[in-house]
Short mmCIF file of N, CA and C and ligand atoms in Angstrom, two decimals:
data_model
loop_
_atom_site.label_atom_id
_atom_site.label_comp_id
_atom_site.label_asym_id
_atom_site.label_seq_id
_atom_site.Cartn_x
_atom_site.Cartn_y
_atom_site.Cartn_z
N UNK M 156 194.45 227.15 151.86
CA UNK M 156 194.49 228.51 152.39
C UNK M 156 193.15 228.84 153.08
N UNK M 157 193.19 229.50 154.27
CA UNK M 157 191.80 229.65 155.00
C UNK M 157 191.98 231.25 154.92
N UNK M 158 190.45 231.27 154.27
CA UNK M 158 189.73 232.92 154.29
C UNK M 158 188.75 233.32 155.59
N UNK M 159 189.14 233.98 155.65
CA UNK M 159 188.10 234.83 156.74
C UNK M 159 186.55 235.56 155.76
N UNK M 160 185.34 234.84 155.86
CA UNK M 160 184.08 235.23 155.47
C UNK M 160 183.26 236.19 156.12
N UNK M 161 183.13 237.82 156.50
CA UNK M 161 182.34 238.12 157.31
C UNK M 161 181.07 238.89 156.31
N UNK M 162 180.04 238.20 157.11
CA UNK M 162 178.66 238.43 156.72
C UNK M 162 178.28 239.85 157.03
N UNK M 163 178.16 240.45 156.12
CA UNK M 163 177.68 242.33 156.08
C UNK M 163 176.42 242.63 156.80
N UNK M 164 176.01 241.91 156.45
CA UNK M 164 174.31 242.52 156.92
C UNK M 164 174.41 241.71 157.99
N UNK M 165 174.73 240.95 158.62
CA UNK M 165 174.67 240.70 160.21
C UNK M 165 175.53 241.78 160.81
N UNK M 166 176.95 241.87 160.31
CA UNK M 166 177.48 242.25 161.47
C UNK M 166 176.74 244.18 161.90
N UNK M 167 177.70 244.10 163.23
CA UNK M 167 176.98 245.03 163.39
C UNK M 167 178.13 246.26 164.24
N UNK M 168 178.87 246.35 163.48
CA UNK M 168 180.36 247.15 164.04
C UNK M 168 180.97 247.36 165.08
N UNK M 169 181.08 246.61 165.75
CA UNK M 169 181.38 246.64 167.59
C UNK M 169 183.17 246.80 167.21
N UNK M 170 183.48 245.97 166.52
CA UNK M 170 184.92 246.04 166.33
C UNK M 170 185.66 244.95 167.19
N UNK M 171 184.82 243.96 167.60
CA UNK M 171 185.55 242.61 168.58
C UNK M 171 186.67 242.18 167.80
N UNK M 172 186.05 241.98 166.97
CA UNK M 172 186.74 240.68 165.94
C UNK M 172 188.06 241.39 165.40
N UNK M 173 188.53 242.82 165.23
CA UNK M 173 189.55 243.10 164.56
C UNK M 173 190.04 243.57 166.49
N UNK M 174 190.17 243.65 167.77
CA UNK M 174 190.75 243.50 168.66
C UNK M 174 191.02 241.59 169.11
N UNK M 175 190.56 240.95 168.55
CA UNK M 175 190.59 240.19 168.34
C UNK M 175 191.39 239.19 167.77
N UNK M 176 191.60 239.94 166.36
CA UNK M 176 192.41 239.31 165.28
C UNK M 176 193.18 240.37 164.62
N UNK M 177 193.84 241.39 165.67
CA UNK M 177 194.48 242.48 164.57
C UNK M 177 195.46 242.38 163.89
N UNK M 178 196.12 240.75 163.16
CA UNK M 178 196.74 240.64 162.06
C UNK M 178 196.18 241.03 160.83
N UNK M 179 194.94 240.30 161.30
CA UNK M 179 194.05 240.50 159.93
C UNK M 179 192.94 241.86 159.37
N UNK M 180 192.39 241.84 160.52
CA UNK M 180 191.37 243.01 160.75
C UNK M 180 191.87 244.56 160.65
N UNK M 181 191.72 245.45 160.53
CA UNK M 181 191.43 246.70 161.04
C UNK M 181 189.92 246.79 161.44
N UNK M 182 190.04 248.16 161.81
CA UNK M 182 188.04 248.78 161.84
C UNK M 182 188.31 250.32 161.14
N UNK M 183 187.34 250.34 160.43
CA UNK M 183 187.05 251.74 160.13
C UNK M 183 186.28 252.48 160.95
N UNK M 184 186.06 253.81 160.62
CA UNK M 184 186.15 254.65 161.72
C UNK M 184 184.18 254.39 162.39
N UNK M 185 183.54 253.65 161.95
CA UNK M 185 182.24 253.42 162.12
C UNK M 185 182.60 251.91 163.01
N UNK M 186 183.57 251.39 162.82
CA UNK M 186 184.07 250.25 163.83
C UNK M 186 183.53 248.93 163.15
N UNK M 187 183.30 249.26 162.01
CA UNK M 187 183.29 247.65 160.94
C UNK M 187 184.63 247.23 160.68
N UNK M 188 184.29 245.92 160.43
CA UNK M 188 186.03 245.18 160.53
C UNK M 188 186.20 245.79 158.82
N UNK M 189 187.65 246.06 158.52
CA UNK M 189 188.14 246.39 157.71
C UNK M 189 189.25 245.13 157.15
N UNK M 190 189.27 244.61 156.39
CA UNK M 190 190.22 243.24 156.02
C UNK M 190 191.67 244.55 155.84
N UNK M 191 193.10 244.27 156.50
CA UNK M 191 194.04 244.57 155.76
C UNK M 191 194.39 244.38 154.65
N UNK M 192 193.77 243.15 153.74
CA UNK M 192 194.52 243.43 152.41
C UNK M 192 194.01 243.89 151.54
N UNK M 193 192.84 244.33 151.93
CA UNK M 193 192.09 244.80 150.98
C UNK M 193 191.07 244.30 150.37
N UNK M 194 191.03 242.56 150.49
CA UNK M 194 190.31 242.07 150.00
C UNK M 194 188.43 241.80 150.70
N UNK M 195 187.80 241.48 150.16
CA UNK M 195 186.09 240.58 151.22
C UNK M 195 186.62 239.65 151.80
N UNK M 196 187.35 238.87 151.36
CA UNK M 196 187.22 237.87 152.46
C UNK M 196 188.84 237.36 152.77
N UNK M 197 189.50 238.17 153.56
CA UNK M 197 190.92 237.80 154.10
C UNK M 197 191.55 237.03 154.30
N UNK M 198 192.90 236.43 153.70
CA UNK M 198 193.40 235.44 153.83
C UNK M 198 193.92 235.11 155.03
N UNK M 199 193.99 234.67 155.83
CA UNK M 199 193.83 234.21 157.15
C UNK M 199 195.46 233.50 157.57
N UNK M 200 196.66 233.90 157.66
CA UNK M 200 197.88 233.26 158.02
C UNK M 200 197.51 232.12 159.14
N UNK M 201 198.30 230.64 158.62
CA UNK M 201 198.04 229.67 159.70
C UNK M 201 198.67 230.37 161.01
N UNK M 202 199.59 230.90 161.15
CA UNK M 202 199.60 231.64 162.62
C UNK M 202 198.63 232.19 163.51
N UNK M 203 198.21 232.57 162.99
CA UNK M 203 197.18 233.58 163.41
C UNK M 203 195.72 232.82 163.70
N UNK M 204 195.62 231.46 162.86
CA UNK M 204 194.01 231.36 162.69
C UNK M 204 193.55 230.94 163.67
N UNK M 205 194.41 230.28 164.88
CA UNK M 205 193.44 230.75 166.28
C UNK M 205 192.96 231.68 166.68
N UNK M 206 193.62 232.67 166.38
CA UNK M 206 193.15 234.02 166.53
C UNK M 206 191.71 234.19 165.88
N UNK M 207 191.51 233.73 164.76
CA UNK M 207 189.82 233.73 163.71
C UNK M 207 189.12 232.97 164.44
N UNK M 208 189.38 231.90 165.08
CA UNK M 208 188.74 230.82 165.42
C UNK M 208 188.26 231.54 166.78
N UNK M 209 188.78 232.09 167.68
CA UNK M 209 188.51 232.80 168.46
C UNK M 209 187.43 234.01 168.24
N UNK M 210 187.59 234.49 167.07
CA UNK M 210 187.19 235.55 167.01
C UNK M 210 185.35 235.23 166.18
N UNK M 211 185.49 234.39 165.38
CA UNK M 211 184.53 234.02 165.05
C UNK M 211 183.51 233.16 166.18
N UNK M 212 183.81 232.46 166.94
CA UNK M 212 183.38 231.82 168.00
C UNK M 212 182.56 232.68 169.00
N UNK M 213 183.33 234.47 168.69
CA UNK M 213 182.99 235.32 169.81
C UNK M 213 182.03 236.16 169.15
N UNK M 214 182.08 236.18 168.10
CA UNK M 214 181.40 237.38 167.65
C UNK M 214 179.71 237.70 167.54
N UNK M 215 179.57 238.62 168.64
CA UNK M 215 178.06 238.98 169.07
C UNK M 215 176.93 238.39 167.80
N UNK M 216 177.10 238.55 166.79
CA UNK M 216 176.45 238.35 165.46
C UNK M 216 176.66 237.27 164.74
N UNK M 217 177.53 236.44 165.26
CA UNK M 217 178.13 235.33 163.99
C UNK M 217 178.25 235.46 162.49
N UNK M 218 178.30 236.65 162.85
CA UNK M 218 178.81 237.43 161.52
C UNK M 218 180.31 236.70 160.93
N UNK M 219 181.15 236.05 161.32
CA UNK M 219 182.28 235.69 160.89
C UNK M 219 182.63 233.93 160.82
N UNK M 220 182.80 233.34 159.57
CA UNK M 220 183.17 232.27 159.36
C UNK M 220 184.37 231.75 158.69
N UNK M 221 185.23 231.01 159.09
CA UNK M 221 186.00 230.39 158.59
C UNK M 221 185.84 229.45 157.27
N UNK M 222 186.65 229.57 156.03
CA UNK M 222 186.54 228.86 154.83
C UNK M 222 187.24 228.59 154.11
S1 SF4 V 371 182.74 240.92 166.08
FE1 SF4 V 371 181.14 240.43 164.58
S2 SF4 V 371 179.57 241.99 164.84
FE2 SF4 V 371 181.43 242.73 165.82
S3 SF4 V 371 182.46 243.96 164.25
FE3 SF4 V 371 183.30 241.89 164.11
S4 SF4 V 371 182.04 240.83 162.58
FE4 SF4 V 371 180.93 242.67 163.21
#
């Protein structure tokens, strides 16, 4: 199962990564990614994980890793 890891103190709330990956992501209203399930580090559907892979690849901060 692949989790989505995003690093707190890097990121820096732009909100790429949940336009990005909005299976997984939301943003709260400050535009930090918000995990839908609730959890730190989101379980990542194999559908979708190009979508992470993308999104982590992009993200201004490299705030986001695959694991
Ligand atoms: S793309 Fe990176 S810096 Fe931007 S909100 Fe997402 S994790 Fe934070």
């Amino acid at each position: 199962m692949t989790r989505l890891h995003i690093d707190w103190t890097a990121c820096d709330g732009r909100g790429l990564c949940a336009e990005l990956l909005p299976e997984v992501l939301a943003t709260d209203p400050w535009g930090y990614p918000l995990p839908r399930d609730g959890s730190r580090e989101p379980e990542v559907p194999a559908a979708v994980e190009h979508h992470a892979r993308q999104a982590a690849a992009l993200c201004p901060k490299l705030a986001l890793r695959l694991k």
